[in-house]
PDB file of C-alpha atoms in Angstrom:
ATOM      1  CA  GLY A  80       7.945  20.985 -25.523  1.00  0.00           C
ATOM      2  CA  ARG A  81       7.485  20.787 -21.817  1.00  0.00           C
ATOM      3  CA  LEU A  82       9.421  18.564 -19.379  1.00  0.00           C
ATOM      4  CA  ALA A  83       7.882  17.603 -16.254  1.00  0.00           C
ATOM      5  CA  PHE A  84      10.266  16.725 -13.065  1.00  0.00           C
ATOM      6  CA  ILE A  85      10.391  16.257  -9.372  1.00  0.00           C
ATOM      7  CA  SER A  86      12.653  18.755  -7.690  1.00  0.00           C
ATOM      8  CA  SER A  87      12.973  19.506  -3.488  1.00  0.00           C
ATOM      9  CA  GLU A  88      15.209  22.536  -4.514  1.00  0.00           C
ATOM     10  CA  GLU A  89      12.374  24.711  -2.592  1.00  0.00           C
ATOM     11  CA  GLY A  90      11.945  22.356   0.546  1.00  0.00           C
ATOM     12  CA  SER A  91       9.780  19.441  -0.210  1.00  0.00           C
ATOM     13  CA  ALA A  92       9.604  17.674  -3.170  1.00  0.00           C
ATOM     14  CA  GLN A  93       7.135  18.751  -5.867  1.00  0.00           C
ATOM     15  CA  ILE A  94       6.364  18.796  -9.555  1.00  0.00           C
ATOM     16  CA  TYR A  95       7.833  21.251 -11.942  1.00  0.00           C
ATOM     17  CA  LEU A  96       7.395  22.043 -15.458  1.00  0.00           C
ATOM     18  CA  ARG A  97      10.367  23.167 -17.915  1.00  0.00           C
ATOM     19  CA  TRP A  98       9.563  24.721 -21.100  1.00  0.00           C
ATOM     20  CA  MET A  99      12.234  23.223 -23.396  1.00  0.00           C
ATOM     21  CA  ASP A 100      12.554  26.253 -25.761  1.00  0.00           C
ATOM     22  CA  SER A 101      12.716  29.113 -23.148  1.00  0.00           C
ATOM     23  CA  GLY A 102      14.269  27.227 -20.146  1.00  0.00           C
ATOM     24  CA  GLN A 103      11.254  28.773 -18.068  1.00  0.00           C
ATOM     25  CA  VAL A 104      10.437  26.794 -15.069  1.00  0.00           C
ATOM     26  CA  ALA A 105       7.209  26.716 -13.049  1.00  0.00           C
ATOM     27  CA  ARG A 106       6.212  24.742  -9.821  1.00  0.00           C
ATOM     28  CA  LEU A 107       3.034  22.691 -10.658  1.00  0.00           C
ATOM     29  CA  THR A 108       2.111  21.206  -7.060  1.00  0.00           C
ATOM     30  CA  ASP A 109       2.216  22.064  -3.476  1.00  0.00           C
ATOM     31  CA  LEU A 110       2.171  18.435  -2.204  1.00  0.00           C
ATOM     32  CA  THR A 111       2.810  17.302   1.433  1.00  0.00           C
ATOM     33  CA  THR A 112       4.851  14.128   0.630  1.00  0.00           C
ATOM     34  CA  SER A 113       7.083  13.363  -2.544  1.00  0.00           C
ATOM     35  CA  PRO A 114       5.551  12.286  -5.536  1.00  0.00           C
ATOM     36  CA  HIS A 115       6.700   9.810  -7.944  1.00  0.00           C
ATOM     37  CA  SER A 116       6.332   7.776 -11.045  1.00  0.00           C
ATOM     38  CA  LEU A 117       5.219  10.739 -13.394  1.00  0.00           C
ATOM     39  CA  ALA A 118       3.411  10.097 -16.475  1.00  0.00           C
ATOM     40  CA  TRP A 119       2.220  12.316 -19.049  1.00  0.00           C
ATOM     41  CA  SER A 120      -0.871  12.180 -20.840  1.00  0.00           C
ATOM     42  CA  PRO A 121      -0.489  11.645 -24.790  1.00  0.00           C
ATOM     43  CA  ASP A 122      -2.604  14.823 -25.240  1.00  0.00           C
ATOM     44  CA  GLY A 123      -0.265  16.619 -22.868  1.00  0.00           C
ATOM     45  CA  ARG A 124      -3.030  17.974 -20.711  1.00  0.00           C
ATOM     46  CA  TRP A 125      -2.505  15.834 -17.638  1.00  0.00           C
ATOM     47  CA  ILE A 126       0.319  14.302 -15.458  1.00  0.00           C
ATOM     48  CA  ALA A 127      -0.476  11.277 -13.497  1.00  0.00           C
ATOM     49  CA  PHE A 128       1.721  10.523 -10.585  1.00  0.00           C
ATOM     50  CA  THR A 129       1.777   8.319  -7.443  1.00  0.00           C
ATOM     51  CA  GLY A 130       1.959   9.920  -3.965  1.00  0.00           C
ATOM     52  CA  GLN A 131       1.547   8.529  -0.464  1.00  0.00           C
ATOM     53  CA  TYR A 132      -0.561   9.989   2.038  1.00  0.00           C
ATOM     54  CA  ASP A 133      -2.411   8.644   5.032  1.00  0.00           C
ATOM     55  CA  GLY A 134       0.020   5.367   4.728  1.00  0.00           C
ATOM     56  CA  ASP A 135      -1.301   4.359   1.225  1.00  0.00           C
ATOM     57  CA  GLU A 136       0.069   5.022  -2.364  1.00  0.00           C
ATOM     58  CA  GLN A 137      -2.534   6.285  -4.458  1.00  0.00           C
ATOM     59  CA  VAL A 138      -2.788   7.448  -7.927  1.00  0.00           C
ATOM     60  CA  TYR A 139      -3.276  10.967  -8.709  1.00  0.00           C
ATOM     61  CA  VAL A 140      -3.788  13.440 -11.818  1.00  0.00           C
ATOM     62  CA  VAL A 141      -3.193  17.177 -11.884  1.00  0.00           C
ATOM     63  CA  PRO A 142      -3.809  19.408 -15.022  1.00  0.00           C
ATOM     64  CA  ALA A 143      -0.606  20.434 -16.764  1.00  0.00           C
ATOM     65  CA  SER A 144      -1.850  23.751 -16.680  1.00  0.00           C
ATOM     66  CA  GLY A 145      -1.801  23.743 -12.732  1.00  0.00           C
ATOM     67  CA  GLY A 146      -4.527  23.000 -10.248  1.00  0.00           C
ATOM     68  CA  ALA A 147      -5.209  20.679  -7.430  1.00  0.00           C
ATOM     69  CA  PRO A 148      -4.404  17.302  -7.872  1.00  0.00           C
ATOM     70  CA  LYS A 149      -7.374  14.640  -8.214  1.00  0.00           C
ATOM     71  CA  ARG A 150      -7.034  11.393  -6.437  1.00  0.00           C
ATOM     72  CA  LEU A 151      -8.079   8.320  -8.585  1.00  0.00           C
ATOM     73  CA  THR A 152      -7.439   5.218  -6.470  1.00  0.00           C
ATOM     74  CA  HIS A 153      -8.655   4.529  -3.089  1.00  0.00           C
ATOM     75  CA  TYR A 154      -7.143   1.047  -2.242  1.00  0.00           C
ATOM     76  CA  PRO A 155      -6.052   0.763   1.340  1.00  0.00           C
ATOM     77  CA  ALA A 156      -2.396  -0.574   1.923  1.00  0.00           C
ATOM     78  CA  LYS A 157      -2.771  -4.370   2.521  1.00  0.00           C
ATOM     79  CA  GLY A 158      -0.407  -7.064   3.109  1.00  0.00           C
ATOM     80  CA  PRO A 159       2.637  -8.094   5.368  1.00  0.00           C
ATOM     81  CA  LEU A 160       4.447  -4.725   5.064  1.00  0.00           C
ATOM     82  CA  PRO A 161       3.727  -1.990   7.494  1.00  0.00           C
ATOM     83  CA  PRO A 162       2.076   1.219   6.106  1.00  0.00           C
ATOM     84  CA  ARG A 163       3.987   3.436   3.938  1.00  0.00           C
ATOM     85  CA  TRP A 164       6.108   0.445   2.731  1.00  0.00           C
ATOM     86  CA  GLY A 165       5.775  -0.782  -1.031  1.00  0.00           C
ATOM     87  CA  TYR A 166       3.919   0.490  -4.047  1.00  0.00           C
ATOM     88  CA  ASP A 167       0.220   0.197  -3.300  1.00  0.00           C
ATOM     89  CA  ASN A 168      -1.020   1.800  -6.750  1.00  0.00           C
ATOM     90  CA  GLN A 169       0.868   2.756  -9.530  1.00  0.00           C
ATOM     91  CA  VAL A 170       0.239   4.422 -13.023  1.00  0.00           C
ATOM     92  CA  TYR A 171       0.147   1.878 -15.691  1.00  0.00           C
ATOM     93  CA  GLY A 172      -0.401   3.961 -18.706  1.00  0.00           C
ATOM     94  CA  TRP A 173      -2.690   6.088 -20.721  1.00  0.00           C
ATOM     95  CA  SER A 174      -5.136   5.815 -23.434  1.00  0.00           C
ATOM     96  CA  PRO A 175      -3.831   7.087 -26.709  1.00  0.00           C
ATOM     97  CA  ASP A 176      -6.234  10.047 -26.482  1.00  0.00           C
ATOM     98  CA  GLY A 177      -5.237  10.869 -23.197  1.00  0.00           C
ATOM     99  CA  THR A 178      -8.708  10.783 -21.832  1.00  0.00           C
ATOM    100  CA  ARG A 179      -8.285   7.513 -19.640  1.00  0.00           C
ATOM    101  CA  ILE A 180      -5.643   6.236 -17.333  1.00  0.00           C
ATOM    102  CA  ALA A 181      -5.002   2.623 -16.208  1.00  0.00           C
ATOM    103  CA  THR A 182      -3.840   1.978 -12.708  1.00  0.00           C
ATOM    104  CA  THR A 183      -2.454  -1.161 -11.200  1.00  0.00           C
ATOM    105  CA  SER A 184      -1.924  -2.172  -7.380  1.00  0.00           C
ATOM    106  CA  SER A 185       0.289  -4.566  -5.418  1.00  0.00           C
ATOM    107  CA  LEU A 186      -3.037  -6.603  -4.645  1.00  0.00           C
ATOM    108  CA  GLY A 187      -2.896  -7.488  -8.327  1.00  0.00           C
ATOM    109  CA  GLU A 188      -5.861  -5.145  -8.868  1.00  0.00           C
ATOM    110  CA  ALA A 189      -6.198  -3.059 -12.040  1.00  0.00           C
ATOM    111  CA  ALA A 190      -8.473  -0.144 -13.203  1.00  0.00           C
ATOM    112  CA  ILE A 191      -9.109   2.323 -16.061  1.00  0.00           C
ATOM    113  CA  TRP A 192     -10.142   5.786 -14.829  1.00  0.00           C
ATOM    114  CA  ASP A 193     -11.608   8.929 -16.573  1.00  0.00           C
ATOM    115  CA  ALA A 194      -8.740  11.650 -16.244  1.00  0.00           C
ATOM    116  CA  GLU A 195     -11.247  14.537 -16.234  1.00  0.00           C
ATOM    117  CA  SER A 196     -14.069  13.357 -13.787  1.00  0.00           C
ATOM    118  CA  GLY A 197     -11.973  10.983 -12.018  1.00  0.00           C
ATOM    119  CA  GLU A 198     -14.674   8.169 -12.420  1.00  0.00           C
ATOM    120  CA  GLN A 199     -13.587   4.536 -12.476  1.00  0.00           C
ATOM    121  CA  LEU A 200     -14.592   3.321 -15.861  1.00  0.00           C
ATOM    122  CA  TYR A 201     -13.514  -0.581 -15.435  1.00  0.00           C
ATOM    123  CA  ASP A 202     -12.402  -2.548 -12.765  1.00  0.00           C
ATOM    124  CA  LEU A 203     -10.014  -5.336 -14.121  1.00  0.00           C
ATOM    125  CA  ALA A 204      -9.464  -8.212 -11.649  1.00  0.00           C
ATOM    126  CA  PRO A 205      -7.570 -11.375 -11.922  1.00  0.00           C
ATOM    127  CA  ALA A 206     -10.101 -14.151 -13.437  1.00  0.00           C
ATOM    128  CA  PRO A 207      -9.775 -17.510 -15.705  1.00  0.00           C
ATOM    129  CA  ALA A 208      -8.226 -16.652 -18.822  1.00  0.00           C
ATOM    130  CA  GLY A 209     -10.328 -15.230 -21.360  1.00  0.00           C
ATOM    131  CA  ALA A 210     -13.099 -14.680 -19.138  1.00  0.00           C
ATOM    132  CA  ILE A 211     -15.058 -11.457 -19.160  1.00  0.00           C
ATOM    133  CA  ARG A 212     -18.069 -10.724 -16.713  1.00  0.00           C
ATOM    134  CA  ASP A 213     -20.329  -7.820 -16.977  1.00  0.00           C
ATOM    135  CA  THR A 214     -22.119  -6.708 -13.876  1.00  0.00           C
ATOM    136  CA  GLY A 215     -25.440  -6.185 -16.173  1.00  0.00           C
ATOM    137  CA  GLN A 216     -25.719  -2.679 -14.657  1.00  0.00           C
ATOM    138  CA  GLN A 217     -24.665   0.280 -16.500  1.00  0.00           C
ATOM    139  CA  ASP A 218     -23.480   2.258 -13.322  1.00  0.00           C
ATOM    140  CA  THR A 219     -21.277  -0.460 -12.199  1.00  0.00           C
ATOM    141  CA  PRO A 220     -17.821  -1.080 -13.877  1.00  0.00           C
ATOM    142  CA  ARG A 221     -17.393  -4.170 -15.702  1.00  0.00           C
ATOM    143  CA  ARG A 222     -14.679  -6.720 -14.829  1.00  0.00           C
ATOM    144  CA  ILE A 223     -12.593  -7.673 -17.331  1.00  0.00           C
ATOM    145  CA  ALA A 224     -10.148 -10.796 -16.997  1.00  0.00           C
ATOM    146  CA  ASP A 225      -7.025 -10.212 -19.128  1.00  0.00           C
ATOM    147  CA  VAL A 226      -5.163  -7.160 -17.533  1.00  0.00           C
ATOM    148  CA  VAL A 227      -2.980  -7.106 -20.729  1.00  0.00           C
ATOM    149  CA  GLU A 228      -5.985  -5.341 -22.639  1.00  0.00           C
ATOM    150  CA  ILE A 229      -5.011  -2.333 -20.657  1.00  0.00           C
ATOM    151  CA  ALA A 230      -2.342  -1.575 -22.664  1.00  0.00           C
ATOM    152  CA  ARG A 231      -5.015  -1.418 -25.867  1.00  0.00           C
ATOM    153  CA  LEU A 232      -7.141   1.400 -24.496  1.00  0.00           C
TER     154      LEU A 232
END
């Protein structure tokens, strides 16, 4: 098995992997600010995390084999707090097959993303209980009211 963790032993905080059987450790990222809220995909191919760049906390995924992080969320920081305060976007969970990731924001928004392409598949927004709205266009994400459904990807 592998363990993903955050360490600032070499300077700035980065994501590392440790192979539990051998004890070998490898640095996975080269980020400019500290990541947090790591979440493995169930298939072990991806690690999702929240990082704060340009004043907003956004969700990123990085291949567990290494590579450049891919930004998923693009929601700006809003609200009464100054930039770089609060949790703007967070990892909510993964689909059982590890292909999709759910995110939430401090604005009450939620979305489901394709981990491989970074494409937003669904935009989940607050609406009357039980309401489901379809945009009618294939290239536009559907809005689904009940955010609890995220857990049933």
